[in-house]
Amino acid sequence: MELYLFIGVTVFWIIYYVFEGSHDGVFAKETKLLRDEIDPEKFEKIKPNFIKLELDWHYYDTLEKALTKIVIALLLFIITQNLIFSFQMLLLSGGIRSIMHDLVVALKLNKGFKHIGPDFLWWDRFLRKMQARGINQYIIKLFPNIILIIWIIIAL
């Protein structure tokens, strides 16, 4: 049964993050449209508030996604009575997000595989530093996922 849950929940998270990435991509386009129409001098005046609101938006989005991940992991535990498997699937949900969400946002913005989000987010700053050192962000994101998937398959 855990194999079917592994496959089903993995597909669920992939689809979920395609939708979330599409949502965030459209939101980013809307934000860019507004920024492009605002006089640069006026934008500089509101930039600190703009960044604060963006960080608040990301914070609440993180809480929402964390709640969803935890509830699904708890449901998996109730179904399987396997704490390790539930934990593995919780980790995988975050790993899938790191790839699918960012990839879909980049594609939605027509920026390709090298696009990295705003520099005021710590994770995106880290990815930029690694990219400057020649390490592709998807290598950073794929490696832990591959290790995790191998661990899950071995444990099944």
Coordinates of C-alpha atoms in Angstrom, one line a residue:
M1 CA 0.0 0.0 0.0
E2 CA 2.9 2.4 0.8
L3 CA 4.1 2.1 -2.8
Y4 CA 0.7 3.3 -4.1
L5 CA 0.7 6.1 -1.6
F6 CA 4.2 7.1 -2.5
I7 CA 3.2 7.3 -6.2
G8 CA -0.2 8.9 -5.6
V9 CA 1.1 11.5 -3.1
T10 CA 4.1 12.3 -5.3
V11 CA 1.8 13.0 -8.3
F12 CA -0.5 15.0 -6.0
W13 CA 2.4 17.3 -4.9
I14 CA 3.7 17.7 -8.5
I15 CA 0.2 18.8 -9.7
Y16 CA -0.2 21.0 -6.5
Y17 CA 3.0 22.8 -7.2
V18 CA 2.3 23.3 -10.8
F19 CA -0.9 25.1 -9.7
E20 CA 0.9 27.1 -7.0
G21 CA 3.8 28.0 -9.4
S22 CA 1.2 29.1 -12.0
H23 CA -0.5 31.2 -9.3
D24 CA 2.7 32.8 -8.2
G25 CA 3.9 33.4 -11.8
V26 CA 0.7 35.3 -12.6
F27 CA 1.1 37.3 -9.3
A28 CA 4.7 38.1 -10.3
K29 CA 3.5 39.3 -13.7
E30 CA 0.9 41.5 -12.1
T31 CA 3.5 43.0 -9.7
K32 CA 5.9 43.6 -12.5
L33 CA 3.2 45.3 -14.6
L34 CA 2.4 47.7 -11.7
R35 CA 6.1 48.3 -11.0
D36 CA 6.7 49.1 -14.6
E37 CA 3.9 51.7 -14.6
I38 CA 5.1 53.5 -11.4
D39 CA 7.6 56.3 -11.7
P40 CA 11.0 54.9 -10.5
E41 CA 11.3 57.7 -8.0
K42 CA 7.9 56.9 -6.5
F43 CA 8.7 53.2 -6.4
E44 CA 11.9 53.9 -4.5
K45 CA 9.8 55.7 -1.9
I46 CA 7.5 52.7 -1.4
K47 CA 10.1 50.0 -2.0
P48 CA 10.6 49.2 1.8
N49 CA 6.9 48.7 2.2
F50 CA 6.7 46.8 -1.0
I51 CA 9.4 44.4 0.2
K52 CA 7.9 44.1 3.7
L53 CA 4.5 43.2 2.1
E54 CA 6.2 40.7 -0.2
L55 CA 8.0 39.1 2.8
D56 CA 4.7 39.0 4.7
W57 CA 3.0 37.3 1.8
H58 CA 5.7 34.7 1.6
Y59 CA 5.5 34.1 5.3
Y60 CA 1.8 33.4 5.3
D61 CA 2.2 31.3 2.2
T62 CA 4.8 29.3 4.0
L63 CA 2.5 28.7 7.0
E64 CA -0.3 27.7 4.6
K65 CA 1.9 25.2 2.8
A66 CA 3.4 23.9 6.0
L67 CA -0.1 23.2 7.4
T68 CA -1.0 21.3 4.2
K69 CA 2.2 19.2 4.3
I70 CA 1.8 18.4 8.0
V71 CA -1.8 17.4 7.7
I72 CA -1.1 15.1 4.7
A73 CA 1.9 13.6 6.5
L74 CA -0.4 12.9 9.6
L75 CA -3.0 11.3 7.3
L76 CA -0.3 9.1 5.8
F77 CA 0.7 8.1 9.3
I78 CA -2.9 7.3 10.3
I79 CA -3.3 5.2 7.1
T80 CA 0.1 3.4 7.3
Q81 CA 1.1 3.5 11.0
N82 CA 4.6 4.1 9.6
L83 CA 6.2 7.2 11.1
I84 CA 9.3 7.0 8.9
F85 CA 7.4 6.8 5.7
S86 CA 5.2 9.7 6.8
F87 CA 8.3 11.7 7.6
Q88 CA 9.9 10.8 4.3
M89 CA 6.8 11.9 2.4
L90 CA 6.8 15.2 4.4
L91 CA 10.4 15.8 3.3
L92 CA 9.6 14.9 -0.3
S93 CA 6.7 17.4 -0.4
G94 CA 9.2 20.2 0.4
G95 CA 11.7 18.8 -2.1
I96 CA 9.1 18.6 -4.9
R97 CA 8.1 22.2 -4.1
S98 CA 11.7 23.4 -4.5
I99 CA 11.8 22.1 -8.0
M100 CA 8.3 22.3 -9.4
H101 CA 7.2 25.7 -8.0
D102 CA 10.3 27.5 -9.1
L103 CA 10.4 25.8 -12.5
V104 CA 6.7 26.7 -13.2
V105 CA 7.2 30.3 -12.0
A106 CA 10.2 30.7 -14.3
L107 CA 8.4 29.2 -17.3
K108 CA 5.3 31.3 -16.5
L109 CA 7.5 34.4 -16.6
N110 CA 9.2 33.2 -19.8
K111 CA 12.6 33.5 -18.1
G112 CA 13.8 29.9 -18.6
F113 CA 15.7 27.6 -16.4
K114 CA 18.2 30.1 -15.0
H115 CA 15.6 32.4 -13.4
I116 CA 15.9 32.8 -9.6
G117 CA 13.4 34.7 -7.5
P118 CA 13.8 38.0 -5.7
D119 CA 17.0 38.7 -4.0
F120 CA 15.4 39.6 -0.7
L121 CA 14.5 36.0 -0.1
W122 CA 17.3 34.1 1.7
W123 CA 16.9 30.9 -0.4
D124 CA 17.1 32.8 -3.7
R125 CA 20.2 34.7 -2.5
F126 CA 21.8 31.4 -1.7
L127 CA 20.9 30.0 -5.1
R128 CA 22.4 33.2 -6.8
K129 CA 25.6 32.7 -4.9
M130 CA 25.8 29.1 -6.0
Q131 CA 25.0 30.0 -9.6
A132 CA 27.8 32.6 -9.5
R133 CA 30.1 29.7 -8.5
G134 CA 28.9 27.7 -11.5
I135 CA 26.5 25.4 -9.6
N136 CA 23.1 25.2 -11.2
Q137 CA 20.1 25.6 -8.9
Y138 CA 18.4 22.5 -10.1
I139 CA 21.5 20.4 -9.2
I140 CA 21.1 21.8 -5.7
K141 CA 17.4 21.0 -5.7
L142 CA 17.6 17.6 -7.4
F143 CA 20.4 16.0 -5.4
P144 CA 18.6 15.8 -2.0
N145 CA 15.4 14.7 -3.8
I146 CA 17.2 11.8 -5.5
I147 CA 18.7 10.7 -2.2
L148 CA 15.3 10.9 -0.5
I149 CA 13.6 8.9 -3.3
I150 CA 16.3 6.2 -3.1
W151 CA 15.8 6.1 0.7
I152 CA 12.0 5.8 0.3
I153 CA 12.3 3.1 -2.3
I154 CA 14.8 1.1 -0.2
A155 CA 12.5 1.4 2.8
L156 CA 9.4 0.2 0.9

